[in-house]
PDB file of C-alpha atoms in Angstrom:
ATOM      1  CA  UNK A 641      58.210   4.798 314.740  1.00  0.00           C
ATOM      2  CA  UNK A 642      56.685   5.804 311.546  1.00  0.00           C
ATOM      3  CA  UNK A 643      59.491   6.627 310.003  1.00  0.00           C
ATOM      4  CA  UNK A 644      61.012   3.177 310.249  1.00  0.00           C
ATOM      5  CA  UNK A 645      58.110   1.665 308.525  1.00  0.00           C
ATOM      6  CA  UNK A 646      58.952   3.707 306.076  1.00  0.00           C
ATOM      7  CA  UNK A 647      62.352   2.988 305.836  1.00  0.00           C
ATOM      8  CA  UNK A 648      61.489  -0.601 305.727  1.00  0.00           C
ATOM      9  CA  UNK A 649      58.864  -0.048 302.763  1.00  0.00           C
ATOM     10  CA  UNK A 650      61.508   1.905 300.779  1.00  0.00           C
ATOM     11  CA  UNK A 651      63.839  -0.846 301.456  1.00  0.00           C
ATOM     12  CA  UNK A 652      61.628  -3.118 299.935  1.00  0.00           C
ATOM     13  CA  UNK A 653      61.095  -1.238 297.040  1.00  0.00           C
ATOM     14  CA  UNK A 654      64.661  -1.098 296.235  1.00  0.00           C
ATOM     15  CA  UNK A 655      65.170  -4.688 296.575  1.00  0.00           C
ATOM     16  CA  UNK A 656      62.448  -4.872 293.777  1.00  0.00           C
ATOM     17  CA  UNK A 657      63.770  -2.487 291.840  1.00  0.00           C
ATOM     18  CA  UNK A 658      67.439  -3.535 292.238  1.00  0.00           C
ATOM     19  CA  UNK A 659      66.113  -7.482 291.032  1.00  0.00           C
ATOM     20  CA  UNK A 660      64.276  -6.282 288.381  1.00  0.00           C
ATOM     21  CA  UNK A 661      67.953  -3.976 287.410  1.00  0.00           C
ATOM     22  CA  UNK A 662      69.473  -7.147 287.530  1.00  0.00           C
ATOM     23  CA  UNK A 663      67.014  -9.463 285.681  1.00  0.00           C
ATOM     24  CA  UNK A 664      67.134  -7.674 282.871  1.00  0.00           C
ATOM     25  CA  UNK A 665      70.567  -7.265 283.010  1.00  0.00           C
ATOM     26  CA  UNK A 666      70.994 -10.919 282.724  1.00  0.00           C
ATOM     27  CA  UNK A 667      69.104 -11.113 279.991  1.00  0.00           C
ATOM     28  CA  UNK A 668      70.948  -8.836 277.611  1.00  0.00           C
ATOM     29  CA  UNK A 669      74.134 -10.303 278.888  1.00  0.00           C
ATOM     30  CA  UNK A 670      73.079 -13.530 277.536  1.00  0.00           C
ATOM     31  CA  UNK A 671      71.655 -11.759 274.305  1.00  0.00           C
ATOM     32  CA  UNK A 672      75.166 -10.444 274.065  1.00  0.00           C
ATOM     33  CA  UNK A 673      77.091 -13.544 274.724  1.00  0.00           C
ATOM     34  CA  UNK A 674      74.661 -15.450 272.054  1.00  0.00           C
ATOM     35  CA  UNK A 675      75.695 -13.192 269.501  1.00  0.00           C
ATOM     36  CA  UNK A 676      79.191 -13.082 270.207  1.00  0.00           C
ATOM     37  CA  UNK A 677      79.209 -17.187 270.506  1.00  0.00           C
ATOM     38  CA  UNK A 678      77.018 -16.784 267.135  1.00  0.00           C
ATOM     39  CA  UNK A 679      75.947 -19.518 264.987  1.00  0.00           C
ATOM     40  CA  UNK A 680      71.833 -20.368 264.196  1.00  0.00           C
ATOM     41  CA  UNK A 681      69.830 -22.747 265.384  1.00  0.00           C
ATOM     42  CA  UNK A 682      68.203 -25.066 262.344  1.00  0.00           C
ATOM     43  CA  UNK A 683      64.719 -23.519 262.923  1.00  0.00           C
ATOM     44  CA  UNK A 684      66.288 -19.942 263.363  1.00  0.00           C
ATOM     45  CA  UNK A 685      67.705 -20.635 260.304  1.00  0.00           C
ATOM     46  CA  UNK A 686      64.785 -20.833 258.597  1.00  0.00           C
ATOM     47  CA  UNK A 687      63.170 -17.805 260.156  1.00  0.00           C
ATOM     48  CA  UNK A 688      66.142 -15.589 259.035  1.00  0.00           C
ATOM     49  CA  UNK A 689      66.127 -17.092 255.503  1.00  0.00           C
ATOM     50  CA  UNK A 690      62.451 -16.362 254.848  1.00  0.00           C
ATOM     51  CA  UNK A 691      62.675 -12.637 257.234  1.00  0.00           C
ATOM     52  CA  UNK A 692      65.382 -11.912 254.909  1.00  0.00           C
ATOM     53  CA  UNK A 693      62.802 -12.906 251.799  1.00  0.00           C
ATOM     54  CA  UNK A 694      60.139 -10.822 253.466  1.00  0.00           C
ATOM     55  CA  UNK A 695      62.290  -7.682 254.309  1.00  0.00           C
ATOM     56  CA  UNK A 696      63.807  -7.539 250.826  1.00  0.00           C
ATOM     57  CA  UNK A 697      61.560  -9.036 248.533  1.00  0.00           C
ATOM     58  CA  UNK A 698      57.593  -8.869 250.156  1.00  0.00           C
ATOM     59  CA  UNK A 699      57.507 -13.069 249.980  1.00  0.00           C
ATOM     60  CA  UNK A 700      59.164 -16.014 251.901  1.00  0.00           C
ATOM     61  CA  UNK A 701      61.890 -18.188 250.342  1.00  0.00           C
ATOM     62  CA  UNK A 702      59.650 -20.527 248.246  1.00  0.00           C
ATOM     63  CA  UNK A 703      58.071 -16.850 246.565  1.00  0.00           C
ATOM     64  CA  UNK A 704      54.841 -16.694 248.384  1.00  0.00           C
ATOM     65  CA  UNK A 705      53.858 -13.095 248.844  1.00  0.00           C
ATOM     66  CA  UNK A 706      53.131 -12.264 252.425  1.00  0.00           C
ATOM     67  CA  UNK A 707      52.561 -16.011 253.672  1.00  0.00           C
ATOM     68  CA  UNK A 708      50.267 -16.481 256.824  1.00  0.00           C
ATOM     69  CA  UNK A 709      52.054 -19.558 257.363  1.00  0.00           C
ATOM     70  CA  UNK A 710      55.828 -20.481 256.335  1.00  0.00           C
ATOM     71  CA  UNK A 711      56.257 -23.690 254.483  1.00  0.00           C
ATOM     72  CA  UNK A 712      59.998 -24.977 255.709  1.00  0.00           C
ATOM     73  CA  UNK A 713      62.240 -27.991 255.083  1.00  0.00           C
ATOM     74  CA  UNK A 714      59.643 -29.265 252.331  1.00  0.00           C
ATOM     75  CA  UNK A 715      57.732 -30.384 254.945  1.00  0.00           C
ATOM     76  CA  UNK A 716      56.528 -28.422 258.613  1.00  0.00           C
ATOM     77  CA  UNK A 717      56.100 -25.117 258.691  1.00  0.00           C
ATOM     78  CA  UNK A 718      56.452 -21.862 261.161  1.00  0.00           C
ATOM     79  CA  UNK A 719      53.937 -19.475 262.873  1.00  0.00           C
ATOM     80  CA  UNK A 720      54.272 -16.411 261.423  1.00  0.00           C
ATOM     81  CA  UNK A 721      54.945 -14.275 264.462  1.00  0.00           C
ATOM     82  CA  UNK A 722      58.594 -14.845 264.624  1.00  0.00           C
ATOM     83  CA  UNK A 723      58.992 -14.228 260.828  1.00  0.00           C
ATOM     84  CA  UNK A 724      57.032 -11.372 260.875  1.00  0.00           C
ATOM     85  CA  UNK A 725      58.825  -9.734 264.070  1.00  0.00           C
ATOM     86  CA  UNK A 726      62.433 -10.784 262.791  1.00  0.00           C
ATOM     87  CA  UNK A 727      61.448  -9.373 259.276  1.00  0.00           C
ATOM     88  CA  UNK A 728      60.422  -5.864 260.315  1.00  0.00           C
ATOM     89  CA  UNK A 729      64.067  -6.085 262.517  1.00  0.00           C
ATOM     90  CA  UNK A 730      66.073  -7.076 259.811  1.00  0.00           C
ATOM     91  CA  UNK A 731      64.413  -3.795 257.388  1.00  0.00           C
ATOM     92  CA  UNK A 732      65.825  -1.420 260.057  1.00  0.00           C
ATOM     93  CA  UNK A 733      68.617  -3.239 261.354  1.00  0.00           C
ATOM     94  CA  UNK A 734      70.183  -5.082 257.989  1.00  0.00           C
ATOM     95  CA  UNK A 735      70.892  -8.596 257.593  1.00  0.00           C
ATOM     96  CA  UNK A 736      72.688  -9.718 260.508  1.00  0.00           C
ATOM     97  CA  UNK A 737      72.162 -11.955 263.684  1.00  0.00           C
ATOM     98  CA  UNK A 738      71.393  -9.019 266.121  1.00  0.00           C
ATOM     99  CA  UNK A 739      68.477  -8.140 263.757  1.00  0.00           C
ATOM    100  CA  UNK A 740      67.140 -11.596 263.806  1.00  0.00           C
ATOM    101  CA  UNK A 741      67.235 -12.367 267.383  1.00  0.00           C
ATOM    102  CA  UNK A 742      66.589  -8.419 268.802  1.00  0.00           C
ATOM    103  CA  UNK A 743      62.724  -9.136 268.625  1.00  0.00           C
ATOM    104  CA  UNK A 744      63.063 -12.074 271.057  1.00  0.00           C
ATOM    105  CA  UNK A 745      65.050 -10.159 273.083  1.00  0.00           C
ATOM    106  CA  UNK A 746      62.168  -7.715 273.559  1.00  0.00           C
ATOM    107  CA  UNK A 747      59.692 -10.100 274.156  1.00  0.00           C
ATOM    108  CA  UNK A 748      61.504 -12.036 276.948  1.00  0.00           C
ATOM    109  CA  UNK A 749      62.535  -8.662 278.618  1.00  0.00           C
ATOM    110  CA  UNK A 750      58.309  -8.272 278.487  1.00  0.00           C
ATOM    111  CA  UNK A 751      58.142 -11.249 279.923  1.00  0.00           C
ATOM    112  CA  UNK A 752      60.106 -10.527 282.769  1.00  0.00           C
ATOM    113  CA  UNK A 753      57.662  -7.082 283.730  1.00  0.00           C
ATOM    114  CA  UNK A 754      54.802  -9.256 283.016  1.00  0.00           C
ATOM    115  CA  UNK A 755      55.777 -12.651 285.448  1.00  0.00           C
ATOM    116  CA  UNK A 756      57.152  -9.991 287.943  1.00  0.00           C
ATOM    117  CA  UNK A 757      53.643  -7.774 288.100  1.00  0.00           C
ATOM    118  CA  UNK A 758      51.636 -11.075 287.841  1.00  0.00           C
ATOM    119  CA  UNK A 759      53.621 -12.842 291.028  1.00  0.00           C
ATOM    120  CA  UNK A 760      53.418  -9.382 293.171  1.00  0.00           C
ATOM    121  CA  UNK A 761      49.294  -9.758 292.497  1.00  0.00           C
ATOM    122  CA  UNK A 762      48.960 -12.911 293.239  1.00  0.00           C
ATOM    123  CA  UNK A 763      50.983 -13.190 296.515  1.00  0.00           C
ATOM    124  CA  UNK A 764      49.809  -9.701 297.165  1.00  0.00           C
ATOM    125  CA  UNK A 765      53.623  -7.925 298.290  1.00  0.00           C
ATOM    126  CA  UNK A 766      56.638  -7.435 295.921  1.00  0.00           C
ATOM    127  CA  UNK A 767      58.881  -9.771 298.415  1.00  0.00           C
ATOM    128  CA  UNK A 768      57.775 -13.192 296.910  1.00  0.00           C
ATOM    129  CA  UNK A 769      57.914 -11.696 293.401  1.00  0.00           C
ATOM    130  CA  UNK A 770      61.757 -10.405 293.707  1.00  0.00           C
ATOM    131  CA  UNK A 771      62.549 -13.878 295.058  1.00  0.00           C
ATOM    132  CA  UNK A 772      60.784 -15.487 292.316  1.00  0.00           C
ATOM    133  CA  UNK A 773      62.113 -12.823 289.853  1.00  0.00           C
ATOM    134  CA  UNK A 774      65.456 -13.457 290.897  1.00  0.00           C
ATOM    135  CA  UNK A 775      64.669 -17.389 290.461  1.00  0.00           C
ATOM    136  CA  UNK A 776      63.037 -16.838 286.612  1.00  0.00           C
ATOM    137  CA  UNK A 777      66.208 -14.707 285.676  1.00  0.00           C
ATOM    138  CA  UNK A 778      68.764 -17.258 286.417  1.00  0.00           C
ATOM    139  CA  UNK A 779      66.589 -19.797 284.621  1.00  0.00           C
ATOM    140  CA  UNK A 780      68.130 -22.141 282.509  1.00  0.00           C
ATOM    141  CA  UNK A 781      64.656 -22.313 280.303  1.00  0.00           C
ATOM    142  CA  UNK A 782      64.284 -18.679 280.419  1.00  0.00           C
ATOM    143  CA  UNK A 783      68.006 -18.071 279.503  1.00  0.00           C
ATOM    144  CA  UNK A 784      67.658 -20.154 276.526  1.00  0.00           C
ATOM    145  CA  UNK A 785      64.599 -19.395 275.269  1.00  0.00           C
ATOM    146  CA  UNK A 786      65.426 -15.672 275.270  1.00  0.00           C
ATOM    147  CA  UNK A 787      68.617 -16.125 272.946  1.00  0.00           C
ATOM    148  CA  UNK A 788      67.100 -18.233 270.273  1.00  0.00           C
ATOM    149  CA  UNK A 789      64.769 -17.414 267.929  1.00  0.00           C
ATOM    150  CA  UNK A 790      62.230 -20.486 267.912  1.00  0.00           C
ATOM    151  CA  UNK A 791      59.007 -19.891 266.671  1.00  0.00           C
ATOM    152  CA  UNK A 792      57.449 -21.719 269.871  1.00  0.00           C
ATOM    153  CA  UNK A 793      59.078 -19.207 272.234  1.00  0.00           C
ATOM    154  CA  UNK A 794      56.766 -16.248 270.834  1.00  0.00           C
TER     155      UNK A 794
END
């Protein structure tokens, strides 16, 4: 009798496991497909431009040295985080749209831990956070947010 408990609880745990697997699966599948699709976003386009600036030349495009905030489009700016993030990607990786978006894609596959750990706290067993793991991964928000690079996403 014990040992089918345990079964059960290893069952469980594999189900987690096996959601998690494919959660983050998803995710670089989409990273993947965005960069084969390709093309920029207008405000990824301006994060590149001035991570490109930063990586190469220490200032953003207008020749600011190490902005805290990125004046774009004359008028608006950016947060810095994306910049930043993309910038240090694009020094190791060279100038290319993997390098640009590759920082996003780490932060939304932290997101995914994070939401999964926070859901099995708050309802206490892992079965409501695989469902609702399995629910956030199939997202349409989360899928695009974790392809582009928008500054509001970090």
């Amino acid at each position: 009798m014990k040992n089918a408990g345990k079964l059960r609880a290893d069952n469980n745990s594999l189900t987690e496991k096996a959601f998690l697997i494919m959660a983050v699966v998803s995710h670089i599948a989409v990273f993947v497909v965005n960069l084969i699709v390709g093309g920029l976003q207008i405000d990824e386009t301006m994060t590149s431009l001035n991570a490109y600036a930063l990586a190469e030349h220490g200032t953003d495009i207008l020749g600011n040295k190490l902005p805290v905030y990125f004046c774009t489009w004359i008028r608006g700016g950016q947060s810095p985080v994306a910049t930043y993030l993309s910038a240090i990607s694009v020094k190791i990786f060279g100038e290319s749209l993997f390098a640009v978006r590759f920082p996003m894609l780490l932060i939304s596959l932290a997101g995914i831990f994070a939401f999964y750990y926070f859901a099995k706290r708050v309802f206490g067993n892992g079965k409501y956070a695989t469902v609702l793991i399995g629910l956030w991964s199939v997202s349409p928000w989360v899928i695009f947010t974790s392809g582009y690079v928008l500054d509001c996403n970090y």
